[in-house]
Each structure stands twice: as structure tokens, then as C-alpha cells.
């Protein structure tokens, strides 16, 4: 599996970096996995967190690096500490022993080969929880295909519909074709959602969209696409907690909070289309204090 790192093409950037021999590509990740935090996490959708929490492992580095990233300390500043595959397997087992509902791999794409090795080790030691692949959606479909048998629940963002917006916000002018092909592959693998007796998802796809200020029409395109492509065979989470971070104070319109009238219009669109499996949020846009603090230290 590790030979995938010799000419890394794990994500659509396709840098070709020889990560086994000290080189790095756009994401900044090398041979060794770095994580910023591993802990029970209670702030995902109810079918993921439940009351026991989701066993979240936040990986350092990112293949997308959005200008508005709310976790920029780990995505762009690469905050985190190194772990071997052996240690990562132990982290998964520890989260299971603490009662987690699942193993939630947050921004895992650039470490997929190492994660597969760690999951094999952990399964051999009794890991039985569903595995959640919590991704930006900027994925190669063939990379998703290689995860078959490792992942039970895909939780991708669908960040942008327009490649123009994706180019401006993430330097990813090929986001649309990649996210849509990846979503098809994710759904092909999992099929319709399955829940346990407590309403915790065991299998399926949950697509998330964080609404951006000034981009309601992009959101509307995404809602229409998800509805027409998948109907109620996937879950959709419409998120309102966009938080303008300090370093984009001059960047219109991303330097504003989300106008809740735009959010309500998007909720109305979901209702008009008759979408039933939709998570919506109450309350106003979040402040920066809602962003978890990542120290990059081992807990
Ligand atoms: S995972 Fe990183 S190194 Fe590999 S192709 Fe993507 S950005 Fe480049």
C-alpha cells in the first residue's frame, strides 16, 4: 500500500511527490502520519455522534486548504504530532474502548495508505466500529474505490458547485468533476443508509454543505444536484456555522457571517423539493470560539 506514496497521486492535485523519500507535495504531508487530535467528538450530526460521541481523529495537513478554513492551524500550518501505523491502530482501539460510536477519520485522504494499514492492524485486535471517512470531497474516484472494505460511512463535504468559486476559495478549479465522480463511487460502495437500533448510522453517505456568505446560488445548485442524483438515498446536512477567520478580513464576501435569510431560503428549497433526509441547524452563525482549539500536542 505504501508504494502509493512514491509518486503520490492520492488526490486530484496529483503532485507525483516521492513521499517515501522525503519529498512533499501541495498538502505538505510526508511519509509519517501526523494528527492534531484524537478524542470523542460530540458535535457531528446526531446519527454520527449520538450521546456517546464519535471517535474522531483529526489528521494534520490538507489537500484543499480553503482560504476560509476554520481549522487552518492543522490544515495549512500543519500542526500535529507524528504517529506510526502501530500507534494509530492503538488510538482506534482506545477510542472504541472509550465508547465511541465509530472511528471518524477527519481529513484523511493524504494519509489513506497508512490509515488502511492501521485499520488492518486494529481490526486484527478487535476493532469492530463503523469507519467514517470525513472528507473535503476533493477526491479522485479511484482513490475512493481503493477504500472499499475499509470505510462504512462516507461523510464528504460538497463545498462548491462552481469551479470558479472552487478556484477562488481553494485553488481547485477541477473540484466539480472530482466531487461528483467521488460521490457516485461512495454511493456505489455503501448503498442506502443503514442505522442501528439507537439511530446511529452504520453504513451510507452523508453529504455536508457549509453555506458560504454571498454564494446562495452555488448552494441552490448543490441542493438541486444532490436531490436529482440521489433523492433520499443519502443524507444531506446544510450547515450555517460559517465563521470568517481573521486572516481574510479584507476578502469580500467571505469576511462576513452568513446571512440567516440566505440559510432559510436554502432550507425552504430543500422542503420544496420534498427532501426528507436533511439535517438543518438552529441559531445564528457561529463565532470563532466555536472552533475547537488544536494544540498539536499529544493528549
Ligand atoms: S495527497 Fe498531497 S502529495 Fe499526494 S497528490 Fe494530493 S496534495 Fe499531492
PDB file of C-alpha atoms and ligand atoms in Angstrom:
ATOM      1  CA  UNK A   1       0.000   0.000   0.000  1.00  0.00           C
ATOM      2  CA  UNK A   2       2.820   2.398   0.857  1.00  0.00           C
ATOM      3  CA  UNK A   3       4.077   2.368  -2.720  1.00  0.00           C
ATOM      4  CA  UNK A   4       1.181   4.748  -3.442  1.00  0.00           C
ATOM      5  CA  UNK A   5       3.388   7.342  -1.729  1.00  0.00           C
ATOM      6  CA  UNK A   6       6.315   7.039  -4.103  1.00  0.00           C
ATOM      7  CA  UNK A   7       4.649   9.115  -6.811  1.00  0.00           C
ATOM      8  CA  UNK A   8       1.754  10.465  -4.844  1.00  0.00           C
ATOM      9  CA  UNK A   9      -1.464  10.796  -6.816  1.00  0.00           C
ATOM     10  CA  UNK A  10      -3.806  10.206  -3.913  1.00  0.00           C
ATOM     11  CA  UNK A  11      -5.844  13.335  -4.554  1.00  0.00           C
ATOM     12  CA  UNK A  12      -6.745  15.367  -7.649  1.00  0.00           C
ATOM     13  CA  UNK A  13      -3.642  17.556  -7.221  1.00  0.00           C
ATOM     14  CA  UNK A  14      -1.650  14.537  -8.496  1.00  0.00           C
ATOM     15  CA  UNK A  15       1.667  16.096  -7.448  1.00  0.00           C
ATOM     16  CA  UNK A  16       3.696  12.948  -8.089  1.00  0.00           C
ATOM     17  CA  UNK A  17       5.797  13.722  -4.988  1.00  0.00           C
ATOM     18  CA  UNK A  18       8.013  10.905  -3.713  1.00  0.00           C
ATOM     19  CA  UNK A  19       6.763  10.994  -0.154  1.00  0.00           C
ATOM     20  CA  UNK A  20       8.648   7.823   0.788  1.00  0.00           C
ATOM     21  CA  UNK A  21      11.893   9.655   0.150  1.00  0.00           C
ATOM     22  CA  UNK A  22      11.498  12.956   1.912  1.00  0.00           C
ATOM     23  CA  UNK A  23       9.548  14.905  -0.699  1.00  0.00           C
ATOM     24  CA  UNK A  24       6.198  16.594  -0.107  1.00  0.00           C
ATOM     25  CA  UNK A  25       3.509  17.900  -2.421  1.00  0.00           C
ATOM     26  CA  UNK A  26       0.771  20.506  -2.152  1.00  0.00           C
ATOM     27  CA  UNK A  27      -0.659  19.039   1.056  1.00  0.00           C
ATOM     28  CA  UNK A  28       2.681  19.120   2.867  1.00  0.00           C
ATOM     29  CA  UNK A  29       2.305  15.545   4.142  1.00  0.00           C
ATOM     30  CA  UNK A  30       5.271  13.196   4.058  1.00  0.00           C
ATOM     31  CA  UNK A  31       5.724   9.518   4.901  1.00  0.00           C
ATOM     32  CA  UNK A  32       4.770   9.818   8.576  1.00  0.00           C
ATOM     33  CA  UNK A  33       1.193  10.361   9.675  1.00  0.00           C
ATOM     34  CA  UNK A  34       0.635  13.460  11.785  1.00  0.00           C
ATOM     35  CA  UNK A  35      -2.507  14.004  13.807  1.00  0.00           C
ATOM     36  CA  UNK A  36      -3.697  17.102  15.635  1.00  0.00           C
ATOM     37  CA  UNK A  37      -6.208  15.490  17.939  1.00  0.00           C
ATOM     38  CA  UNK A  38      -7.852  12.169  18.741  1.00  0.00           C
ATOM     39  CA  UNK A  39     -10.854  12.331  21.043  1.00  0.00           C
ATOM     40  CA  UNK A  40     -14.525  11.644  21.487  1.00  0.00           C
ATOM     41  CA  UNK A  41     -16.325  14.306  19.473  1.00  0.00           C
ATOM     42  CA  UNK A  42     -19.909  15.320  20.208  1.00  0.00           C
ATOM     43  CA  UNK A  43     -20.605  17.934  17.554  1.00  0.00           C
ATOM     44  CA  UNK A  44     -21.217  15.890  14.411  1.00  0.00           C
ATOM     45  CA  UNK A  45     -24.729  15.144  13.174  1.00  0.00           C
ATOM     46  CA  UNK A  46     -26.806  13.151  15.723  1.00  0.00           C
ATOM     47  CA  UNK A  47     -26.594   9.926  13.691  1.00  0.00           C
ATOM     48  CA  UNK A  48     -22.781  10.153  13.848  1.00  0.00           C
ATOM     49  CA  UNK A  49     -22.070  11.500  17.347  1.00  0.00           C
ATOM     50  CA  UNK A  50     -25.075  10.142  19.237  1.00  0.00           C
ATOM     51  CA  UNK A  51     -24.764  10.614  23.001  1.00  0.00           C
ATOM     52  CA  UNK A  52     -21.585   8.526  23.316  1.00  0.00           C
ATOM     53  CA  UNK A  53     -19.603  10.615  20.824  1.00  0.00           C
ATOM     54  CA  UNK A  54     -17.763   9.939  17.612  1.00  0.00           C
ATOM     55  CA  UNK A  55     -14.185   8.690  17.830  1.00  0.00           C
ATOM     56  CA  UNK A  56     -12.609  11.500  15.845  1.00  0.00           C
ATOM     57  CA  UNK A  57      -9.027  11.518  14.621  1.00  0.00           C
ATOM     58  CA  UNK A  58      -8.091  14.884  13.096  1.00  0.00           C
ATOM     59  CA  UNK A  59      -5.259  14.472  10.619  1.00  0.00           C
ATOM     60  CA  UNK A  60      -2.789  17.288  10.005  1.00  0.00           C
ATOM     61  CA  UNK A  61      -2.286  18.793   6.520  1.00  0.00           C
ATOM     62  CA  UNK A  62      -4.938  19.102   3.823  1.00  0.00           C
ATOM     63  CA  UNK A  63      -5.250  18.652   0.066  1.00  0.00           C
ATOM     64  CA  UNK A  64      -7.622  21.605  -0.336  1.00  0.00           C
ATOM     65  CA  UNK A  65      -6.524  24.440   2.022  1.00  0.00           C
ATOM     66  CA  UNK A  66      -9.554  26.714   1.609  1.00  0.00           C
ATOM     67  CA  UNK A  67      -8.834  30.385   2.252  1.00  0.00           C
ATOM     68  CA  UNK A  68     -11.568  30.469   4.892  1.00  0.00           C
ATOM     69  CA  UNK A  69     -10.502  27.249   6.627  1.00  0.00           C
ATOM     70  CA  UNK A  70     -11.680  27.169  10.213  1.00  0.00           C
ATOM     71  CA  UNK A  71      -9.025  24.619  11.147  1.00  0.00           C
ATOM     72  CA  UNK A  72      -6.172  26.347   9.361  1.00  0.00           C
ATOM     73  CA  UNK A  73      -3.739  25.620  12.183  1.00  0.00           C
ATOM     74  CA  UNK A  74      -3.810  21.958  11.218  1.00  0.00           C
ATOM     75  CA  UNK A  75      -4.634  22.213   7.502  1.00  0.00           C
ATOM     76  CA  UNK A  76      -2.174  24.903   6.456  1.00  0.00           C
ATOM     77  CA  UNK A  77       0.180  25.317   9.426  1.00  0.00           C
ATOM     78  CA  UNK A  78       0.491  21.504   9.642  1.00  0.00           C
ATOM     79  CA  UNK A  79       0.172  21.478  13.427  1.00  0.00           C
ATOM     80  CA  UNK A  80       0.244  17.984  14.865  1.00  0.00           C
ATOM     81  CA  UNK A  81       2.361  15.164  16.224  1.00  0.00           C
ATOM     82  CA  UNK A  82       3.704  12.083  14.438  1.00  0.00           C
ATOM     83  CA  UNK A  83       2.271   8.599  14.911  1.00  0.00           C
ATOM     84  CA  UNK A  84       3.278   5.248  13.471  1.00  0.00           C
ATOM     85  CA  UNK A  85       0.664   2.968  11.913  1.00  0.00           C
ATOM     86  CA  UNK A  86       1.000   0.836  15.056  1.00  0.00           C
ATOM     87  CA  UNK A  87       0.201   3.839  17.269  1.00  0.00           C
ATOM     88  CA  UNK A  88      -2.687   4.863  15.025  1.00  0.00           C
ATOM     89  CA  UNK A  89      -4.176   1.374  15.375  1.00  0.00           C
ATOM     90  CA  UNK A  90      -3.889   1.729  19.170  1.00  0.00           C
ATOM     91  CA  UNK A  91      -5.638   5.107  19.002  1.00  0.00           C
ATOM     92  CA  UNK A  92      -8.559   3.484  17.138  1.00  0.00           C
ATOM     93  CA  UNK A  93      -8.756   0.705  19.739  1.00  0.00           C
ATOM     94  CA  UNK A  94      -8.588   3.227  22.585  1.00  0.00           C
ATOM     95  CA  UNK A  95     -11.454   5.277  21.095  1.00  0.00           C
ATOM     96  CA  UNK A  96     -13.517   2.091  20.832  1.00  0.00           C
ATOM     97  CA  UNK A  97     -12.797   1.211  24.474  1.00  0.00           C
ATOM     98  CA  UNK A  98     -13.966   4.708  25.475  1.00  0.00           C
ATOM     99  CA  UNK A  99     -17.383   4.007  23.967  1.00  0.00           C
ATOM    100  CA  UNK A 100     -17.149   5.808  20.619  1.00  0.00           C
ATOM    101  CA  UNK A 101     -19.918   5.109  18.127  1.00  0.00           C
ATOM    102  CA  UNK A 102     -17.489   4.994  15.229  1.00  0.00           C
ATOM    103  CA  UNK A 103     -13.985   5.849  14.089  1.00  0.00           C
ATOM    104  CA  UNK A 104     -14.228   9.229  12.407  1.00  0.00           C
ATOM    105  CA  UNK A 105     -11.286   9.927  10.077  1.00  0.00           C
ATOM    106  CA  UNK A 106     -11.219  13.711   9.643  1.00  0.00           C
ATOM    107  CA  UNK A 107      -9.365  14.939   6.519  1.00  0.00           C
ATOM    108  CA  UNK A 108      -7.749  11.541   5.905  1.00  0.00           C
ATOM    109  CA  UNK A 109      -7.112  11.498   2.123  1.00  0.00           C
ATOM    110  CA  UNK A 110      -3.370  12.232   2.062  1.00  0.00           C
ATOM    111  CA  UNK A 111      -2.758   9.510   4.672  1.00  0.00           C
ATOM    112  CA  UNK A 112      -5.082   6.875   3.178  1.00  0.00           C
ATOM    113  CA  UNK A 113      -2.379   4.183   2.650  1.00  0.00           C
ATOM    114  CA  UNK A 114      -1.126   4.472   6.245  1.00  0.00           C
ATOM    115  CA  UNK A 115      -4.714   4.509   7.568  1.00  0.00           C
ATOM    116  CA  UNK A 116      -5.523   1.283   5.706  1.00  0.00           C
ATOM    117  CA  UNK A 117      -2.507  -0.400   7.316  1.00  0.00           C
ATOM    118  CA  UNK A 118      -3.566   0.862  10.757  1.00  0.00           C
ATOM    119  CA  UNK A 119      -7.160  -0.278  10.216  1.00  0.00           C
ATOM    120  CA  UNK A 120      -5.948  -3.769   9.254  1.00  0.00           C
ATOM    121  CA  UNK A 121      -3.931  -3.901  12.482  1.00  0.00           C
ATOM    122  CA  UNK A 122      -6.804  -2.571  14.599  1.00  0.00           C
ATOM    123  CA  UNK A 123      -9.358  -4.959  13.061  1.00  0.00           C
ATOM    124  CA  UNK A 124      -6.977  -7.792  13.931  1.00  0.00           C
ATOM    125  CA  UNK A 125      -7.073  -6.598  17.535  1.00  0.00           C
ATOM    126  CA  UNK A 126     -10.853  -6.388  17.777  1.00  0.00           C
ATOM    127  CA  UNK A 127     -11.862  -3.072  16.242  1.00  0.00           C
ATOM    128  CA  UNK A 128     -15.488  -3.546  15.226  1.00  0.00           C
ATOM    129  CA  UNK A 129     -16.799   0.018  14.908  1.00  0.00           C
ATOM    130  CA  UNK A 130     -18.000   1.511  11.628  1.00  0.00           C
ATOM    131  CA  UNK A 131     -15.394   3.715   9.976  1.00  0.00           C
ATOM    132  CA  UNK A 132     -16.409   7.207   8.832  1.00  0.00           C
ATOM    133  CA  UNK A 133     -14.470   8.898   6.029  1.00  0.00           C
ATOM    134  CA  UNK A 134     -14.884  12.612   6.751  1.00  0.00           C
ATOM    135  CA  UNK A 135     -13.514  14.404   3.708  1.00  0.00           C
ATOM    136  CA  UNK A 136     -13.497  17.718   1.864  1.00  0.00           C
ATOM    137  CA  UNK A 137     -14.982  15.946  -1.148  1.00  0.00           C
ATOM    138  CA  UNK A 138     -11.911  16.798  -3.229  1.00  0.00           C
ATOM    139  CA  UNK A 139     -11.208  13.183  -4.070  1.00  0.00           C
ATOM    140  CA  UNK A 140     -10.212  11.031  -7.001  1.00  0.00           C
ATOM    141  CA  UNK A 141     -12.881   8.409  -7.647  1.00  0.00           C
ATOM    142  CA  UNK A 142     -10.226   5.720  -7.997  1.00  0.00           C
ATOM    143  CA  UNK A 143      -8.789   6.632  -4.589  1.00  0.00           C
ATOM    144  CA  UNK A 144     -12.277   6.162  -3.135  1.00  0.00           C
ATOM    145  CA  UNK A 145     -12.534   2.804  -4.941  1.00  0.00           C
ATOM    146  CA  UNK A 146      -9.361   1.682  -3.163  1.00  0.00           C
ATOM    147  CA  UNK A 147     -11.088   2.243   0.197  1.00  0.00           C
ATOM    148  CA  UNK A 148     -13.705  -0.402  -0.474  1.00  0.00           C
ATOM    149  CA  UNK A 149     -13.887  -2.731   2.510  1.00  0.00           C
ATOM    150  CA  UNK A 150     -12.268  -0.178   4.853  1.00  0.00           C
ATOM    151  CA  UNK A 151     -14.953   2.509   5.036  1.00  0.00           C
ATOM    152  CA  UNK A 152     -18.579   2.083   6.089  1.00  0.00           C
ATOM    153  CA  UNK A 153     -19.817   5.667   6.054  1.00  0.00           C
ATOM    154  CA  UNK A 154     -18.735   8.425   3.725  1.00  0.00           C
ATOM    155  CA  UNK A 155     -19.215  11.937   5.073  1.00  0.00           C
ATOM    156  CA  UNK A 156     -17.987  14.194   2.270  1.00  0.00           C
ATOM    157  CA  UNK A 157     -18.334  17.933   2.012  1.00  0.00           C
ATOM    158  CA  UNK A 158     -19.857  19.218  -1.195  1.00  0.00           C
ATOM    159  CA  UNK A 159     -18.206  22.611  -0.863  1.00  0.00           C
ATOM    160  CA  UNK A 160     -18.714  24.231  -4.236  1.00  0.00           C
ATOM    161  CA  UNK A 161     -20.794  23.622  -7.330  1.00  0.00           C
ATOM    162  CA  UNK A 162     -18.988  26.148  -9.494  1.00  0.00           C
ATOM    163  CA  UNK A 163     -15.367  25.518 -10.380  1.00  0.00           C
ATOM    164  CA  UNK A 164     -14.909  29.294 -10.455  1.00  0.00           C
ATOM    165  CA  UNK A 165     -15.824  29.508  -6.780  1.00  0.00           C
ATOM    166  CA  UNK A 166     -13.668  26.450  -6.037  1.00  0.00           C
ATOM    167  CA  UNK A 167     -10.758  28.059  -7.846  1.00  0.00           C
ATOM    168  CA  UNK A 168     -11.018  31.291  -5.901  1.00  0.00           C
ATOM    169  CA  UNK A 169     -11.576  29.679  -2.494  1.00  0.00           C
ATOM    170  CA  UNK A 170      -9.375  26.587  -2.755  1.00  0.00           C
ATOM    171  CA  UNK A 171      -7.285  26.844  -5.894  1.00  0.00           C
ATOM    172  CA  UNK A 172      -9.162  23.773  -7.104  1.00  0.00           C
ATOM    173  CA  UNK A 173     -10.693  24.629 -10.471  1.00  0.00           C
ATOM    174  CA  UNK A 174     -11.432  20.926 -11.039  1.00  0.00           C
ATOM    175  CA  UNK A 175     -13.463  20.451  -7.839  1.00  0.00           C
ATOM    176  CA  UNK A 176     -16.829  19.860  -9.506  1.00  0.00           C
ATOM    177  CA  UNK A 177     -15.911  16.904 -11.715  1.00  0.00           C
ATOM    178  CA  UNK A 178     -13.933  15.291  -8.912  1.00  0.00           C
ATOM    179  CA  UNK A 179     -16.515  15.661  -6.146  1.00  0.00           C
ATOM    180  CA  UNK A 180     -19.379  14.444  -8.330  1.00  0.00           C
ATOM    181  CA  UNK A 181     -17.458  11.357  -9.530  1.00  0.00           C
ATOM    182  CA  UNK A 182     -16.354  10.642  -5.947  1.00  0.00           C
ATOM    183  CA  UNK A 183     -19.925  10.909  -4.642  1.00  0.00           C
ATOM    184  CA  UNK A 184     -21.081   8.350  -7.204  1.00  0.00           C
ATOM    185  CA  UNK A 185     -18.340   5.950  -6.115  1.00  0.00           C
ATOM    186  CA  UNK A 186     -19.136   6.491  -2.425  1.00  0.00           C
ATOM    187  CA  UNK A 187     -22.785   5.710  -3.005  1.00  0.00           C
ATOM    188  CA  UNK A 188     -21.925   2.677  -5.148  1.00  0.00           C
ATOM    189  CA  UNK A 189     -19.971   1.264  -2.214  1.00  0.00           C
ATOM    190  CA  UNK A 190     -22.403   1.884   0.616  1.00  0.00           C
ATOM    191  CA  UNK A 191     -25.851   1.958  -0.931  1.00  0.00           C
ATOM    192  CA  UNK A 192     -28.757   3.305   1.093  1.00  0.00           C
ATOM    193  CA  UNK A 193     -28.149   4.314   4.723  1.00  0.00           C
ATOM    194  CA  UNK A 194     -28.446   1.734   7.492  1.00  0.00           C
ATOM    195  CA  UNK A 195     -28.900   2.617  11.176  1.00  0.00           C
ATOM    196  CA  UNK A 196     -28.662   0.635  14.391  1.00  0.00           C
ATOM    197  CA  UNK A 197     -31.454   0.480  16.976  1.00  0.00           C
ATOM    198  CA  UNK A 198     -30.190   3.748  18.537  1.00  0.00           C
ATOM    199  CA  UNK A 199     -30.332   5.667  15.264  1.00  0.00           C
ATOM    200  CA  UNK A 200     -26.551   5.638  14.769  1.00  0.00           C
ATOM    201  CA  UNK A 201     -25.537   5.302  11.141  1.00  0.00           C
ATOM    202  CA  UNK A 202     -23.741   2.063  10.298  1.00  0.00           C
ATOM    203  CA  UNK A 203     -23.480   2.458   6.547  1.00  0.00           C
ATOM    204  CA  UNK A 204     -24.299   5.112   3.983  1.00  0.00           C
ATOM    205  CA  UNK A 205     -23.414   8.559   2.669  1.00  0.00           C
ATOM    206  CA  UNK A 206     -23.975  11.847   4.482  1.00  0.00           C
ATOM    207  CA  UNK A 207     -23.182  14.846   2.278  1.00  0.00           C
ATOM    208  CA  UNK A 208     -22.405  18.116   4.021  1.00  0.00           C
ATOM    209  CA  UNK A 209     -22.534  21.612   2.677  1.00  0.00           C
ATOM    210  CA  UNK A 210     -21.280  24.614   4.626  1.00  0.00           C
ATOM    211  CA  UNK A 211     -23.040  27.637   3.170  1.00  0.00           C
ATOM    212  CA  UNK A 212     -20.733  30.500   2.269  1.00  0.00           C
ATOM    213  CA  UNK A 213     -21.771  34.153   2.550  1.00  0.00           C
ATOM    214  CA  UNK A 214     -22.704  35.610  -0.832  1.00  0.00           C
ATOM    215  CA  UNK A 215     -22.952  32.237  -2.581  1.00  0.00           C
ATOM    216  CA  UNK A 216     -26.606  31.250  -2.235  1.00  0.00           C
ATOM    217  CA  UNK A 217     -26.910  30.297  -5.908  1.00  0.00           C
ATOM    218  CA  UNK A 218     -23.986  27.867  -5.582  1.00  0.00           C
ATOM    219  CA  UNK A 219     -25.773  26.300  -2.607  1.00  0.00           C
ATOM    220  CA  UNK A 220     -29.005  26.041  -4.608  1.00  0.00           C
ATOM    221  CA  UNK A 221     -27.166  24.211  -7.409  1.00  0.00           C
ATOM    222  CA  UNK A 222     -25.742  21.760  -4.885  1.00  0.00           C
ATOM    223  CA  UNK A 223     -29.136  21.070  -3.298  1.00  0.00           C
ATOM    224  CA  UNK A 224     -30.735  20.512  -6.697  1.00  0.00           C
ATOM    225  CA  UNK A 225     -27.896  18.239  -7.765  1.00  0.00           C
ATOM    226  CA  UNK A 226     -27.971  16.075  -4.621  1.00  0.00           C
ATOM    227  CA  UNK A 227     -31.740  15.780  -4.837  1.00  0.00           C
ATOM    228  CA  UNK A 228     -31.848  14.851  -8.515  1.00  0.00           C
ATOM    229  CA  UNK A 229     -28.867  12.479  -8.351  1.00  0.00           C
ATOM    230  CA  UNK A 230     -29.524  10.645  -5.090  1.00  0.00           C
ATOM    231  CA  UNK A 231     -33.013  11.553  -3.867  1.00  0.00           C
ATOM    232  CA  UNK A 232     -33.433  10.348  -0.293  1.00  0.00           C
ATOM    233  CA  UNK A 233     -30.875   7.582  -0.701  1.00  0.00           C
ATOM    234  CA  UNK A 234     -28.292   9.780   1.010  1.00  0.00           C
ATOM    235  CA  UNK A 235     -28.474  12.200   3.942  1.00  0.00           C
ATOM    236  CA  UNK A 236     -27.774  15.878   3.428  1.00  0.00           C
ATOM    237  CA  UNK A 237     -26.559  18.294   6.085  1.00  0.00           C
ATOM    238  CA  UNK A 238     -26.970  22.010   5.437  1.00  0.00           C
ATOM    239  CA  UNK A 239     -24.589  23.885   7.710  1.00  0.00           C
ATOM    240  CA  UNK A 240     -24.816  27.519   8.759  1.00  0.00           C
ATOM    241  CA  UNK A 241     -21.839  27.948  11.072  1.00  0.00           C
ATOM    242  CA  UNK A 242     -19.529  29.688   8.625  1.00  0.00           C
ATOM    243  CA  UNK A 243     -17.061  31.761  10.641  1.00  0.00           C
ATOM    244  CA  UNK A 244     -14.941  34.462   8.969  1.00  0.00           C
ATOM    245  CA  UNK A 245     -11.405  33.909  10.205  1.00  0.00           C
ATOM    246  CA  UNK A 246      -9.139  36.859  10.941  1.00  0.00           C
ATOM    247  CA  UNK A 247      -6.699  36.405   8.077  1.00  0.00           C
ATOM    248  CA  UNK A 248      -9.376  37.053   5.430  1.00  0.00           C
ATOM    249  CA  UNK A 249     -10.681  40.266   6.994  1.00  0.00           C
ATOM    250  CA  UNK A 250     -10.396  42.065   3.620  1.00  0.00           C
ATOM    251  CA  UNK A 251     -11.778  39.305   1.387  1.00  0.00           C
ATOM    252  CA  UNK A 252     -15.356  40.046   0.265  1.00  0.00           C
ATOM    253  CA  UNK A 253     -17.838  38.380   0.703  1.00  0.00           C
ATOM    254  CA  UNK A 254     -16.088  35.718   2.794  1.00  0.00           C
ATOM    255  CA  UNK A 255     -15.261  38.220   5.521  1.00  0.00           C
ATOM    256  CA  UNK A 256     -18.921  38.279   6.595  1.00  0.00           C
ATOM    257  CA  UNK A 257     -21.007  35.857   8.589  1.00  0.00           C
ATOM    258  CA  UNK A 258     -23.726  34.006   6.771  1.00  0.00           C
ATOM    259  CA  UNK A 259     -26.977  35.940   6.380  1.00  0.00           C
ATOM    260  CA  UNK A 260     -29.566  33.706   8.022  1.00  0.00           C
ATOM    261  CA  UNK A 261     -32.131  34.792   5.423  1.00  0.00           C
ATOM    262  CA  UNK A 262     -29.984  33.021   2.825  1.00  0.00           C
ATOM    263  CA  UNK A 263     -29.788  29.960   5.054  1.00  0.00           C
ATOM    264  CA  UNK A 264     -33.565  29.915   5.497  1.00  0.00           C
ATOM    265  CA  UNK A 265     -34.013  30.228   1.713  1.00  0.00           C
ATOM    266  CA  UNK A 266     -31.838  27.150   1.241  1.00  0.00           C
ATOM    267  CA  UNK A 267     -33.836  25.243   3.860  1.00  0.00           C
ATOM    268  CA  UNK A 268     -37.019  26.248   2.023  1.00  0.00           C
ATOM    269  CA  UNK A 269     -35.593  24.909  -1.229  1.00  0.00           C
ATOM    270  CA  UNK A 270     -34.930  21.517   0.389  1.00  0.00           C
ATOM    271  CA  UNK A 271     -38.508  21.491   1.660  1.00  0.00           C
ATOM    272  CA  UNK A 272     -39.978  22.493  -1.725  1.00  0.00           C
ATOM    273  CA  UNK A 273     -38.077  19.642  -3.379  1.00  0.00           C
ATOM    274  CA  UNK A 274     -39.532  17.257  -0.817  1.00  0.00           C
ATOM    275  CA  UNK A 275     -36.129  16.196   0.561  1.00  0.00           C
ATOM    276  CA  UNK A 276     -36.695  14.249   3.761  1.00  0.00           C
ATOM    277  CA  UNK A 277     -33.230  13.232   4.932  1.00  0.00           C
ATOM    278  CA  UNK A 278     -31.883  16.685   5.677  1.00  0.00           C
ATOM    279  CA  UNK A 279     -30.112  17.958   8.788  1.00  0.00           C
ATOM    280  CA  UNK A 280     -30.560  21.676   9.402  1.00  0.00           C
ATOM    281  CA  UNK A 281     -29.159  23.881  12.137  1.00  0.00           C
ATOM    282  CA  UNK A 282     -30.845  26.249  14.551  1.00  0.00           C
ATOM    283  CA  UNK A 283     -29.494  29.582  15.630  1.00  0.00           C
ATOM    284  CA  UNK A 284     -27.177  32.100  14.082  1.00  0.00           C
ATOM    285  CA  UNK A 285     -23.779  31.803  12.512  1.00  0.00           C
ATOM    286  CA  UNK A 286     -21.066  30.751  14.922  1.00  0.00           C
ATOM    287  CA  UNK A 287     -18.319  32.835  16.380  1.00  0.00           C
ATOM    288  CA  UNK A 288     -14.677  31.854  16.249  1.00  0.00           C
ATOM    289  CA  UNK A 289     -14.994  30.483  19.768  1.00  0.00           C
ATOM    290  CA  UNK A 290     -16.889  27.504  18.329  1.00  0.00           C
ATOM    291  CA  UNK A 291     -13.760  26.350  16.513  1.00  0.00           C
ATOM    292  CA  UNK A 292     -12.009  23.612  18.531  1.00  0.00           C
ATOM    293  CA  UNK A 293      -8.611  24.521  19.871  1.00  0.00           C
ATOM    294  CA  UNK A 294      -5.861  22.422  18.317  1.00  0.00           C
ATOM    295  CA  UNK A 295      -2.659  22.478  20.246  1.00  0.00           C
ATOM    296  CA  UNK A 296      -0.896  19.841  18.174  1.00  0.00           C
ATOM    297  CA  UNK A 297       0.145  18.102  21.366  1.00  0.00           C
ATOM    298  CA  UNK A 298      -0.382  14.518  22.281  1.00  0.00           C
ATOM    299  CA  UNK A 299      -3.386  14.067  24.558  1.00  0.00           C
TER     300      UNK A 299
HETATM  301  S1  LIG B   1      -2.083  13.791  -1.318  1.00  0.00           S
HETATM  302 FE1  LIG B   1      -0.672  15.537  -1.171  1.00  0.00          FE
HETATM  303  S2  LIG B   1       1.185  14.920  -2.254  1.00  0.00           S
HETATM  304 FE2  LIG B   1      -0.441  13.469  -2.818  1.00  0.00          FE
HETATM  305  S3  LIG B   1      -1.296  14.273  -4.723  1.00  0.00           S
HETATM  306 FE3  LIG B   1      -2.530  15.117  -3.051  1.00  0.00          FE
HETATM  307  S4  LIG B   1      -1.600  17.091  -2.485  1.00  0.00           S
HETATM  308 FE4  LIG B   1      -0.111  15.947  -3.739  1.00  0.00          FE
END
